[in-house]
Amino acid sequence: MTFLAKPKLHHPSLPTNALGFTRRDYEGPVSTLCAGCGHDSISAAIIQAFFELAIPPHRVAKLSGIGCSSKTPTYFLGQSHGFNSVHGRMPSVLTGANLANRDLIYLGVSGDGDSASIGIGQFAHIMRRGVNMTYIVENNGVYGLTKGQFSATADKGSKSKRGASNDDEPIDLVMLALTLGATYIARGFSGDKAQLVPLIKAAVQHQGAALIDVVSPCVAFNNHPGSTKSYDYVRAHNETVNFLDFMPRRDAITAEGPPGSVETVMLHDGGQIRVRRVDDGYDATDKVAVMAYLEAHRAKGEVVTGLLYVNESDEDLHSAQGTVARPLNALSDAELVPGAAALESVNASLR
Ligand SMILES: Cc1ncc(C[n+]2csc(CCOP(=O)(O)OP(=O)(O)O)c2C)c(N)n1
Ligand code: SF4
Ligand SMILES: [Mg+2]
């Protein structure tokens, strides 16, 4: 059996959001992943984030590649558009969909194998093009679906379940996205839902390429002593730099943190991200300082989490390309096929 439907009964006292939907309206069928898999906790955080944002499910398009992580869109947002693509190829499918219909909210879901191994070329280009999306990597350091081989994000010296050591340098997708120009970059931990939900909410509201690298332990193949992607390791080495309060435009701003510790980032739709710094020396808008901070802490074996970098520039692929404002399926035949005279003028402009 590949999936189990959930019972349709709704208790009348279930909390509803601004649209009158319950959390259940953002769920999917029962997960068939291993009990305790970090990926299921990420699905729960995604459900919570979209429920709290009160986004109509039909406005979301969720796209993934191949892997246990890429299977998870089956288990959330069951009433949204979905496309399970080929291993490592989700970014090009998402880019095409986004170009055709900019009105949907795009959610890319991938694994460390899917994005850092076979799909690293596609990952690089979707980040550098600034495609407006939230891209979540469920990072367990292994190919979970194919029985636990090291992936390209496994740390050097990390041990496999059978004791073999990984000799290769890891690829840090956060560092890569920083150099490639992504404008919202965060790292979370599947075991910390309180931190992850606001990170997802703010990423969804951000205009441009948003990456959330979520350390998500694989309990079947990478949760033993010697692994740097286990629950125990991340809990012991988690260095949180800040916490987010995400406020949509309609909410009045009520809470003020102590001076110097709260930073406000305005979103293009008038919403705000309030960044409460834990480490007062951390400035999520200074790219060079962020890189130095991440590298210094990586060398100490620490996993830095929180909103790591944000640049509220409003730029995305559509603004860079000057594309038409309406989705292509909303254009009339006359607009799509303007005729020989229009073609002649385009050709003339290129001579
Ligand atoms: C083109 C291609 N090559 C290889 C595979 C085999 N394969 C399936 S999933 C996977 C790795 C998945 O790892 P990851 O993306 O980290 O997901 P996880 O299962 O760990 O969540 C591989 C190598 C495939 N399906 N297609
Ligand atoms: S094999 Fe690992 S990644 Fe896949 S479902 Fe099981 S615990 Fe999760
Ligand atoms: Mg993996």
mmCIF file of C-alpha atoms and ligand atoms in Angstrom:
data_model
loop_
_atom_site.group_PDB
_atom_site.id
_atom_site.type_symbol
_atom_site.label_atom_id
_atom_site.label_comp_id
_atom_site.label_asym_id
_atom_site.label_seq_id
_atom_site.Cartn_x
_atom_site.Cartn_y
_atom_site.Cartn_z
ATOM 1 C CA MET A 1 0.000 0.000 0.000
ATOM 2 C CA THR A 2 1.523 3.353 -0.969
ATOM 3 C CA PHE A 3 -0.720 5.653 0.999
ATOM 4 C CA LEU A 4 -3.402 5.683 3.689
ATOM 5 C CA ALA A 5 -6.195 8.230 3.456
ATOM 6 C CA LYS A 6 -7.038 10.067 6.679
ATOM 7 C CA PRO A 7 -10.608 9.910 8.031
ATOM 8 C CA LYS A 8 -12.724 12.793 6.726
ATOM 9 C CA LEU A 9 -14.465 13.565 10.053
ATOM 10 C CA HIS A 10 -13.759 17.077 11.382
ATOM 11 C CA HIS A 11 -14.327 17.858 15.021
ATOM 12 C CA PRO A 12 -16.437 21.058 15.251
ATOM 13 C CA SER A 13 -14.074 22.630 17.789
ATOM 14 C CA LEU A 14 -10.931 22.349 15.612
ATOM 15 C CA PRO A 15 -9.255 25.777 15.316
ATOM 16 C CA THR A 16 -9.777 27.513 11.967
ATOM 17 C CA ASN A 17 -7.693 30.156 10.196
ATOM 18 C CA ALA A 18 -8.802 33.408 8.545
ATOM 19 C CA LEU A 19 -10.238 31.435 5.594
ATOM 20 C CA GLY A 20 -12.193 29.081 7.858
ATOM 21 C CA PHE A 21 -9.892 26.139 7.064
ATOM 22 C CA THR A 22 -8.592 23.729 9.713
ATOM 23 C CA ARG A 23 -5.076 22.309 9.846
ATOM 24 C CA ARG A 24 -6.529 19.155 8.303
ATOM 25 C CA ASP A 25 -7.254 21.087 5.101
ATOM 26 C CA TYR A 26 -3.483 21.520 4.663
ATOM 27 C CA GLU A 27 -2.593 17.864 5.304
ATOM 28 C CA GLY A 28 -2.291 14.904 2.925
ATOM 29 C CA PRO A 29 -2.578 11.133 3.394
ATOM 30 C CA VAL A 30 -0.794 9.339 6.268
ATOM 31 C CA SER A 31 2.989 9.249 5.780
ATOM 32 C CA THR A 32 4.649 5.925 4.962
ATOM 33 C CA LEU A 33 8.156 7.128 5.934
ATOM 34 C CA CYS A 34 10.026 5.411 8.802
ATOM 35 C CA ALA A 35 8.657 6.336 12.249
ATOM 36 C CA GLY A 36 10.856 9.131 13.635
ATOM 37 C CA CYS A 37 12.155 10.325 10.231
ATOM 38 C CA GLY A 38 12.975 14.036 10.401
ATOM 39 C CA HIS A 39 11.213 14.595 7.081
ATOM 40 C CA ASP A 40 7.800 13.991 8.713
ATOM 41 C CA SER A 41 8.488 16.804 11.198
ATOM 42 C CA ILE A 42 9.269 19.137 8.296
ATOM 43 C CA SER A 43 5.951 18.181 6.663
ATOM 44 C CA ALA A 44 4.218 19.071 9.946
ATOM 45 C CA ALA A 45 5.986 22.454 10.006
ATOM 46 C CA ILE A 46 4.965 23.162 6.387
ATOM 47 C CA ILE A 47 1.332 22.307 7.217
ATOM 48 C CA GLN A 48 1.440 24.616 10.237
ATOM 49 C CA ALA A 49 3.042 27.471 8.281
ATOM 50 C CA PHE A 50 0.524 27.412 5.414
ATOM 51 C CA PHE A 51 -2.377 27.035 7.861
ATOM 52 C CA GLU A 52 -1.193 30.051 9.865
ATOM 53 C CA LEU A 53 -0.606 32.119 6.721
ATOM 54 C CA ALA A 54 -4.175 31.222 5.638
ATOM 55 C CA ILE A 55 -3.072 30.548 2.073
ATOM 56 C CA PRO A 56 -5.764 28.951 -0.109
ATOM 57 C CA PRO A 57 -4.326 25.485 -0.907
ATOM 58 C CA HIS A 58 -5.161 25.797 -4.632
ATOM 59 C CA ARG A 59 -2.720 28.733 -4.892
ATOM 60 C CA VAL A 60 0.272 26.539 -4.026
ATOM 61 C CA ALA A 61 2.391 24.452 -6.420
ATOM 62 C CA LYS A 62 4.690 21.939 -4.681
ATOM 63 C CA LEU A 63 7.426 20.352 -6.742
ATOM 64 C CA SER A 64 10.042 17.764 -5.847
ATOM 65 C CA GLY A 65 12.659 15.386 -7.250
ATOM 66 C CA ILE A 66 13.256 11.800 -6.100
ATOM 67 C CA GLY A 67 14.083 10.516 -2.610
ATOM 68 C CA CYS A 68 12.312 10.007 0.731
ATOM 69 C CA SER A 69 12.382 13.809 1.072
ATOM 70 C CA SER A 70 10.933 14.293 -2.392
ATOM 71 C CA LYS A 71 8.092 11.875 -1.514
ATOM 72 C CA THR A 72 6.938 14.109 1.331
ATOM 73 C CA PRO A 73 4.795 16.546 -0.721
ATOM 74 C CA THR A 74 2.314 13.659 -0.909
ATOM 75 C CA TYR A 75 1.832 14.033 2.845
ATOM 76 C CA PHE A 76 1.050 17.766 3.018
ATOM 77 C CA LEU A 77 -1.052 20.288 1.083
ATOM 78 C CA GLY A 78 -3.155 17.519 -0.416
ATOM 79 C CA GLN A 79 -5.371 20.031 -2.232
ATOM 80 C CA SER A 80 -2.493 21.909 -3.893
ATOM 81 C CA HIS A 81 -0.886 21.427 -7.292
ATOM 82 C CA GLY A 82 1.929 18.866 -7.184
ATOM 83 C CA PHE A 83 4.641 17.595 -9.519
ATOM 84 C CA ASN A 84 7.044 14.828 -8.532
ATOM 85 C CA SER A 85 9.771 15.180 -11.154
ATOM 86 C CA VAL A 86 13.034 13.343 -11.924
ATOM 87 C CA HIS A 87 15.998 12.961 -9.529
ATOM 88 C CA GLY A 88 17.807 16.331 -9.325
ATOM 89 C CA ARG A 89 15.594 18.009 -11.933
ATOM 90 C CA MET A 90 12.969 19.724 -9.792
ATOM 91 C CA PRO A 91 14.570 23.199 -10.231
ATOM 92 C CA SER A 92 14.113 23.308 -14.004
ATOM 93 C CA VAL A 93 10.492 22.135 -13.763
ATOM 94 C CA LEU A 94 9.798 24.709 -11.049
ATOM 95 C CA THR A 95 11.474 27.471 -13.087
ATOM 96 C CA GLY A 96 9.338 26.634 -16.117
ATOM 97 C CA ALA A 97 6.128 26.534 -14.091
ATOM 98 C CA ASN A 98 7.001 29.831 -12.420
ATOM 99 C CA LEU A 99 7.694 31.503 -15.768
ATOM 100 C CA ALA A 100 4.355 30.298 -17.125
ATOM 101 C CA ASN A 101 2.299 31.263 -14.072
ATOM 102 C CA ARG A 102 3.786 33.738 -11.614
ATOM 103 C CA ASP A 103 0.533 33.885 -9.626
ATOM 104 C CA LEU A 104 1.088 30.577 -7.819
ATOM 105 C CA ILE A 105 3.163 30.167 -4.653
ATOM 106 C CA TYR A 106 6.044 27.821 -5.443
ATOM 107 C CA LEU A 107 7.399 25.336 -2.941
ATOM 108 C CA GLY A 108 10.368 23.182 -4.003
ATOM 109 C CA VAL A 109 11.075 20.181 -1.780
ATOM 110 C CA SER A 110 14.295 18.259 -2.194
ATOM 111 C CA GLY A 111 16.937 16.145 -0.476
ATOM 112 C CA ASP A 112 20.665 16.571 -0.036
ATOM 113 C CA GLY A 113 21.263 13.884 -2.675
ATOM 114 C CA ASP A 114 18.673 15.426 -4.968
ATOM 115 C CA SER A 115 20.134 18.946 -4.646
ATOM 116 C CA ALA A 116 23.829 18.594 -3.741
ATOM 117 C CA SER A 117 24.742 15.432 -5.689
ATOM 118 C CA ILE A 118 22.912 14.732 -8.961
ATOM 119 C CA GLY A 119 21.039 18.040 -8.971
ATOM 120 C CA ILE A 120 23.772 20.477 -8.011
ATOM 121 C CA GLY A 121 23.869 22.124 -11.443
ATOM 122 C CA GLN A 122 20.129 22.707 -11.396
ATOM 123 C CA PHE A 123 20.309 23.939 -7.788
ATOM 124 C CA ALA A 124 22.986 26.484 -8.764
ATOM 125 C CA HIS A 125 21.002 27.926 -11.640
ATOM 126 C CA ILE A 126 17.678 28.272 -9.857
ATOM 127 C CA MET A 127 19.429 30.200 -7.066
ATOM 128 C CA ARG A 128 21.400 32.505 -9.354
ATOM 129 C CA ARG A 129 18.306 33.266 -11.439
ATOM 130 C CA GLY A 130 16.389 34.417 -8.363
ATOM 131 C CA VAL A 131 13.286 32.328 -9.047
ATOM 132 C CA ASN A 132 10.541 33.424 -6.648
ATOM 133 C CA MET A 133 10.044 30.304 -4.503
ATOM 134 C CA THR A 134 10.685 28.594 -1.207
ATOM 135 C CA TYR A 135 13.211 25.791 -1.698
ATOM 136 C CA ILE A 136 13.430 23.359 1.227
ATOM 137 C CA VAL A 137 16.269 20.830 1.396
ATOM 138 C CA GLU A 138 15.574 18.000 3.858
ATOM 139 C CA ASN A 139 19.213 17.337 4.628
ATOM 140 C CA ASN A 140 20.156 14.014 6.256
ATOM 141 C CA GLY A 141 23.625 13.554 4.754
ATOM 142 C CA VAL A 142 22.664 10.274 3.082
ATOM 143 C CA TYR A 143 20.650 8.838 0.217
ATOM 144 C CA GLY A 144 17.898 7.536 2.493
ATOM 145 C CA LEU A 145 15.732 6.018 -0.221
ATOM 146 C CA THR A 146 18.563 3.906 -1.673
ATOM 147 C CA LYS A 147 19.726 2.609 1.724
ATOM 148 C CA GLY A 148 22.094 5.133 3.223
ATOM 149 C CA GLN A 149 25.089 5.903 0.972
ATOM 150 C CA PHE A 150 26.897 9.159 1.925
ATOM 151 C CA SER A 151 25.587 12.182 0.047
ATOM 152 C CA ALA A 152 27.623 15.253 -0.916
ATOM 153 C CA THR A 153 26.569 17.100 2.267
ATOM 154 C CA ALA A 154 28.026 14.441 4.600
ATOM 155 C CA ASP A 155 30.764 15.985 6.728
ATOM 156 C CA LYS A 156 34.359 14.867 6.252
ATOM 157 C CA GLY A 157 35.146 12.265 8.930
ATOM 158 C CA SER A 158 31.460 11.490 9.529
ATOM 159 C CA LYS A 159 30.884 7.762 10.075
ATOM 160 C CA SER A 160 28.374 5.549 8.283
ATOM 161 C CA LYS A 161 26.191 3.116 10.242
ATOM 162 C CA ARG A 162 28.703 0.339 9.470
ATOM 163 C CA GLY A 163 31.660 2.476 10.607
ATOM 164 C CA ALA A 164 33.074 3.614 7.245
ATOM 165 C CA SER A 165 34.450 7.149 7.236
ATOM 166 C CA ASN A 166 33.493 9.821 4.686
ATOM 167 C CA ASP A 167 36.730 11.162 3.171
ATOM 168 C CA ASP A 168 35.306 13.939 1.006
ATOM 169 C CA GLU A 169 34.730 17.598 1.838
ATOM 170 C CA PRO A 170 31.030 18.419 2.287
ATOM 171 C CA ILE A 171 29.069 20.749 0.045
ATOM 172 C CA ASP A 172 27.357 23.407 2.151
ATOM 173 C CA LEU A 173 24.211 24.436 0.261
ATOM 174 C CA VAL A 174 23.829 27.531 2.444
ATOM 175 C CA MET A 175 27.301 28.790 1.510
ATOM 176 C CA LEU A 176 26.660 27.943 -2.127
ATOM 177 C CA ALA A 177 23.343 29.811 -2.188
ATOM 178 C CA LEU A 178 25.042 32.826 -0.592
ATOM 179 C CA THR A 179 27.644 33.025 -3.340
ATOM 180 C CA LEU A 180 25.016 32.442 -6.039
ATOM 181 C CA GLY A 181 22.801 35.350 -4.987
ATOM 182 C CA ALA A 182 19.813 33.792 -3.187
ATOM 183 C CA THR A 183 18.108 36.542 -1.207
ATOM 184 C CA TYR A 184 16.686 34.595 1.767
ATOM 185 C CA ILE A 185 18.792 31.836 3.316
ATOM 186 C CA ALA A 186 18.020 29.954 6.510
ATOM 187 C CA ARG A 187 18.992 26.760 8.265
ATOM 188 C CA GLY A 188 16.646 24.835 10.514
ATOM 189 C CA PHE A 189 16.505 21.530 12.347
ATOM 190 C CA SER A 190 13.567 19.148 11.961
ATOM 191 C CA GLY A 191 13.618 18.692 15.745
ATOM 192 C CA ASP A 192 12.866 22.399 16.342
ATOM 193 C CA LYS A 193 9.414 23.156 14.964
ATOM 194 C CA ALA A 194 9.116 26.428 16.908
ATOM 195 C CA GLN A 195 12.056 27.805 14.924
ATOM 196 C CA LEU A 196 11.157 26.174 11.613
ATOM 197 C CA VAL A 197 7.546 27.367 11.219
ATOM 198 C CA PRO A 198 8.370 31.123 11.184
ATOM 199 C CA LEU A 199 11.376 30.464 8.928
ATOM 200 C CA ILE A 200 9.000 28.839 6.411
ATOM 201 C CA LYS A 201 6.323 31.543 6.766
ATOM 202 C CA ALA A 202 8.796 34.346 6.116
ATOM 203 C CA ALA A 203 10.361 32.462 3.176
ATOM 204 C CA VAL A 204 6.941 32.013 1.564
ATOM 205 C CA GLN A 205 6.267 35.753 1.833
ATOM 206 C CA HIS A 206 9.739 36.686 0.581
ATOM 207 C CA GLN A 207 10.004 37.819 -3.048
ATOM 208 C CA GLY A 208 12.894 35.982 -4.729
ATOM 209 C CA ALA A 209 14.902 32.804 -4.205
ATOM 210 C CA ALA A 210 14.523 31.526 -0.633
ATOM 211 C CA LEU A 211 16.467 28.490 0.568
ATOM 212 C CA ILE A 212 15.862 26.663 3.838
ATOM 213 C CA ASP A 213 18.403 23.928 4.532
ATOM 214 C CA VAL A 214 16.820 21.752 7.227
ATOM 215 C CA VAL A 215 18.960 19.169 9.012
ATOM 216 C CA SER A 216 16.608 16.195 9.091
ATOM 217 C CA PRO A 217 17.972 12.993 10.643
ATOM 218 C CA CYS A 218 17.479 9.679 8.825
ATOM 219 C CA VAL A 219 16.686 7.281 11.668
ATOM 220 C CA ALA A 220 17.244 4.225 9.473
ATOM 221 C CA PHE A 221 20.751 5.023 8.183
ATOM 222 C CA ASN A 222 22.288 8.131 9.774
ATOM 223 C CA ASN A 223 21.329 8.591 13.408
ATOM 224 C CA HIS A 224 24.213 6.830 15.175
ATOM 225 C CA PRO A 225 27.237 8.062 17.169
ATOM 226 C CA GLY A 226 29.842 9.384 14.678
ATOM 227 C CA SER A 227 27.203 10.938 12.398
ATOM 228 C CA THR A 228 27.008 14.750 12.295
ATOM 229 C CA LYS A 229 23.400 14.661 11.066
ATOM 230 C CA SER A 230 21.934 12.708 14.013
ATOM 231 C CA TYR A 231 19.398 14.090 16.503
ATOM 232 C CA ASP A 232 21.956 13.918 19.327
ATOM 233 C CA TYR A 233 24.722 15.652 17.359
ATOM 234 C CA VAL A 234 22.556 18.545 16.169
ATOM 235 C CA ARG A 235 21.010 19.067 19.602
ATOM 236 C CA ALA A 236 24.482 19.236 21.144
ATOM 237 C CA HIS A 237 26.022 21.499 18.473
ATOM 238 C CA ASN A 238 23.139 23.772 17.463
ATOM 239 C CA GLU A 239 24.190 27.437 17.430
ATOM 240 C CA THR A 240 21.027 29.512 16.956
ATOM 241 C CA VAL A 241 21.745 33.073 15.819
ATOM 242 C CA ASN A 242 18.233 34.546 15.902
ATOM 243 C CA PHE A 243 14.495 33.930 16.159
ATOM 244 C CA LEU A 244 11.859 35.285 13.829
ATOM 245 C CA ASP A 245 8.507 36.866 14.415
ATOM 246 C CA PHE A 246 6.736 37.002 11.126
ATOM 247 C CA MET A 247 3.967 39.587 10.787
ATOM 248 C CA PRO A 248 1.687 39.787 7.766
ATOM 249 C CA ARG A 249 0.556 43.238 6.681
ATOM 250 C CA ARG A 250 -2.834 42.988 8.383
ATOM 251 C CA ASP A 251 -1.382 42.419 11.885
ATOM 252 C CA ALA A 252 -0.631 45.405 14.118
ATOM 253 C CA ILE A 253 2.933 45.447 15.438
ATOM 254 C CA THR A 254 2.655 45.168 19.202
ATOM 255 C CA ALA A 255 5.841 43.667 20.630
ATOM 256 C CA GLU A 256 9.138 45.569 20.777
ATOM 257 C CA GLY A 257 12.298 43.767 21.824
ATOM 258 C CA PRO A 258 15.101 45.379 23.770
ATOM 259 C CA PRO A 259 16.919 48.064 21.720
ATOM 260 C CA GLY A 260 19.717 46.762 19.535
ATOM 261 C CA SER A 261 18.506 43.174 19.522
ATOM 262 C CA VAL A 262 15.556 43.451 17.125
ATOM 263 C CA GLU A 263 15.926 44.088 13.424
ATOM 264 C CA THR A 264 12.942 44.681 11.106
ATOM 265 C CA VAL A 265 12.942 43.494 7.508
ATOM 266 C CA MET A 266 10.124 44.896 5.363
ATOM 267 C CA LEU A 267 8.605 42.487 2.846
ATOM 268 C CA HIS A 268 7.367 43.591 -0.572
ATOM 269 C CA ASP A 269 3.705 43.142 0.412
ATOM 270 C CA GLY A 270 4.027 45.326 3.518
ATOM 271 C CA GLY A 271 4.505 42.433 5.936
ATOM 272 C CA GLN A 272 7.489 42.395 8.246
ATOM 273 C CA ILE A 273 10.025 39.948 9.565
ATOM 274 C CA ARG A 274 11.157 40.875 13.060
ATOM 275 C CA VAL A 275 14.527 39.276 13.695
ATOM 276 C CA ARG A 276 15.344 38.872 17.382
ATOM 277 C CA ARG A 277 19.057 38.313 17.634
ATOM 278 C CA VAL A 278 20.374 35.755 20.061
ATOM 279 C CA ASP A 279 23.931 36.543 19.125
ATOM 280 C CA ASP A 280 24.061 40.343 19.104
ATOM 281 C CA GLY A 281 27.097 40.317 16.819
ATOM 282 C CA TYR A 282 25.185 38.559 14.034
ATOM 283 C CA ASP A 283 23.925 40.735 11.177
ATOM 284 C CA ALA A 284 21.831 38.746 8.666
ATOM 285 C CA THR A 285 22.082 41.525 6.056
ATOM 286 C CA ASP A 286 25.893 41.606 5.819
ATOM 287 C CA LYS A 287 26.832 38.849 3.360
ATOM 288 C CA VAL A 288 30.587 38.914 3.902
ATOM 289 C CA ALA A 289 30.205 38.846 7.693
ATOM 290 C CA VAL A 290 27.681 35.995 7.412
ATOM 291 C CA MET A 291 30.137 33.927 5.365
ATOM 292 C CA ALA A 292 32.939 34.512 7.861
ATOM 293 C CA TYR A 293 30.648 33.627 10.794
ATOM 294 C CA LEU A 294 29.411 30.413 9.149
ATOM 295 C CA GLU A 295 32.909 29.286 8.231
ATOM 296 C CA ALA A 296 34.273 29.979 11.726
ATOM 297 C CA HIS A 297 31.479 27.972 13.351
ATOM 298 C CA ARG A 298 31.633 25.154 10.801
ATOM 299 C CA ALA A 299 35.320 24.714 11.664
ATOM 300 C CA LYS A 300 34.260 24.145 15.285
ATOM 301 C CA GLY A 301 31.748 21.477 14.223
ATOM 302 C CA GLU A 302 28.749 23.673 15.057
ATOM 303 C CA VAL A 303 25.484 23.756 13.142
ATOM 304 C CA VAL A 304 24.386 27.387 12.811
ATOM 305 C CA THR A 305 20.595 27.754 12.565
ATOM 306 C CA GLY A 306 18.166 30.645 12.123
ATOM 307 C CA LEU A 307 17.675 33.270 9.427
ATOM 308 C CA LEU A 308 21.235 33.413 8.139
ATOM 309 C CA TYR A 309 20.927 35.973 5.332
ATOM 310 C CA VAL A 310 18.236 38.218 3.930
ATOM 311 C CA ASN A 311 18.248 40.845 1.201
ATOM 312 C CA GLU A 312 14.833 42.387 0.640
ATOM 313 C CA SER A 313 15.648 43.626 -2.854
ATOM 314 C CA ASP A 314 12.353 42.602 -4.528
ATOM 315 C CA GLU A 315 14.271 41.285 -7.541
ATOM 316 C CA ASP A 316 13.278 37.989 -9.084
ATOM 317 C CA LEU A 317 13.514 36.201 -12.426
ATOM 318 C CA HIS A 318 10.415 37.965 -13.778
ATOM 319 C CA SER A 319 11.658 41.463 -12.998
ATOM 320 C CA ALA A 320 15.085 40.631 -14.433
ATOM 321 C CA GLN A 321 13.570 39.303 -17.666
ATOM 322 C CA GLY A 322 10.795 41.899 -17.945
ATOM 323 C CA THR A 323 8.175 39.196 -18.482
ATOM 324 C CA VAL A 324 4.468 39.780 -18.942
ATOM 325 C CA ALA A 325 2.650 40.384 -15.645
ATOM 326 C CA ARG A 326 -0.183 37.926 -16.232
ATOM 327 C CA PRO A 327 0.036 34.116 -16.247
ATOM 328 C CA LEU A 328 0.393 32.776 -19.801
ATOM 329 C CA ASN A 329 -2.898 30.859 -19.538
ATOM 330 C CA ALA A 330 -4.705 34.156 -18.927
ATOM 331 C CA LEU A 331 -3.504 35.703 -22.208
ATOM 332 C CA SER A 332 -5.770 35.796 -25.224
ATOM 333 C CA ASP A 333 -4.952 34.253 -28.617
ATOM 334 C CA ALA A 334 -4.400 37.721 -30.057
ATOM 335 C CA GLU A 335 -1.798 38.468 -27.342
ATOM 336 C CA LEU A 336 -0.051 35.123 -27.770
ATOM 337 C CA VAL A 337 -0.032 35.242 -31.589
ATOM 338 C CA PRO A 338 0.340 38.936 -32.427
ATOM 339 C CA GLY A 339 0.850 38.327 -36.166
ATOM 340 C CA ALA A 340 3.429 38.857 -38.915
ATOM 341 C CA ALA A 341 3.848 42.599 -38.404
ATOM 342 C CA ALA A 342 4.818 42.158 -34.745
ATOM 343 C CA LEU A 343 7.250 39.373 -35.685
ATOM 344 C CA GLU A 344 8.782 41.581 -38.359
ATOM 345 C CA SER A 345 9.364 44.397 -35.846
ATOM 346 C CA VAL A 346 10.992 41.977 -33.365
ATOM 347 C CA ASN A 347 13.261 40.639 -36.116
ATOM 348 C CA ALA A 348 14.118 44.164 -37.231
ATOM 349 C CA SER A 349 15.100 45.105 -33.666
ATOM 350 C CA LEU A 350 17.598 42.225 -33.636
ATOM 351 C CA ARG A 351 19.325 43.052 -36.951
HETATM 352 C C1 LIG B 1 18.604 9.551 -12.393
HETATM 353 C C2 LIG B 1 18.523 8.753 -11.120
HETATM 354 N N1 LIG B 1 19.671 8.344 -10.530
HETATM 355 C C3 LIG B 1 19.627 7.652 -9.374
HETATM 356 C C4 LIG B 1 18.419 7.336 -8.809
HETATM 357 C C5 LIG B 1 18.391 6.528 -7.526
HETATM 358 N N2 LIG B 1 18.055 7.338 -6.382
HETATM 359 C C6 LIG B 1 16.788 7.487 -5.962
HETATM 360 S S1 LIG B 1 16.638 8.459 -4.626
HETATM 361 C C7 LIG B 1 18.315 8.695 -4.568
HETATM 362 C C8 LIG B 1 18.976 9.527 -3.504
HETATM 363 C C9 LIG B 1 18.017 10.262 -2.627
HETATM 364 O O1 LIG B 1 18.731 10.967 -1.673
HETATM 365 P P1 LIG B 1 18.196 12.340 -1.099
HETATM 366 O O2 LIG B 1 17.855 13.273 -2.188
HETATM 367 O O3 LIG B 1 19.188 12.817 -0.105
HETATM 368 O O4 LIG B 1 16.814 11.930 -0.415
HETATM 369 P P2 LIG B 1 16.535 11.142 0.949
HETATM 370 O O5 LIG B 1 16.031 9.815 0.495
HETATM 371 O O6 LIG B 1 17.797 11.044 1.727
HETATM 372 O O7 LIG B 1 15.505 11.961 1.624
HETATM 373 C C10 LIG B 1 18.963 8.018 -5.597
HETATM 374 C C11 LIG B 1 20.419 8.023 -5.826
HETATM 375 C C12 LIG B 1 17.248 7.793 -9.458
HETATM 376 N N3 LIG B 1 16.024 7.564 -8.941
HETATM 377 N N4 LIG B 1 17.325 8.472 -10.606
HETATM 378 S S1 SF4 B 2 15.104 5.746 5.073
HETATM 379 FE FE1 SF4 B 2 15.737 7.524 6.287
HETATM 380 S S2 SF4 B 2 15.081 9.305 5.063
HETATM 381 FE FE2 SF4 B 2 13.960 7.506 4.297
HETATM 382 S S3 SF4 B 2 12.014 7.481 5.431
HETATM 383 FE FE3 SF4 B 2 13.456 6.162 6.537
HETATM 384 S S4 SF4 B 2 14.385 7.522 8.089
HETATM 385 FE FE4 SF4 B 2 13.435 8.844 6.541
HETATM 386 MG MG MG B 3 19.208 12.597 1.916
#
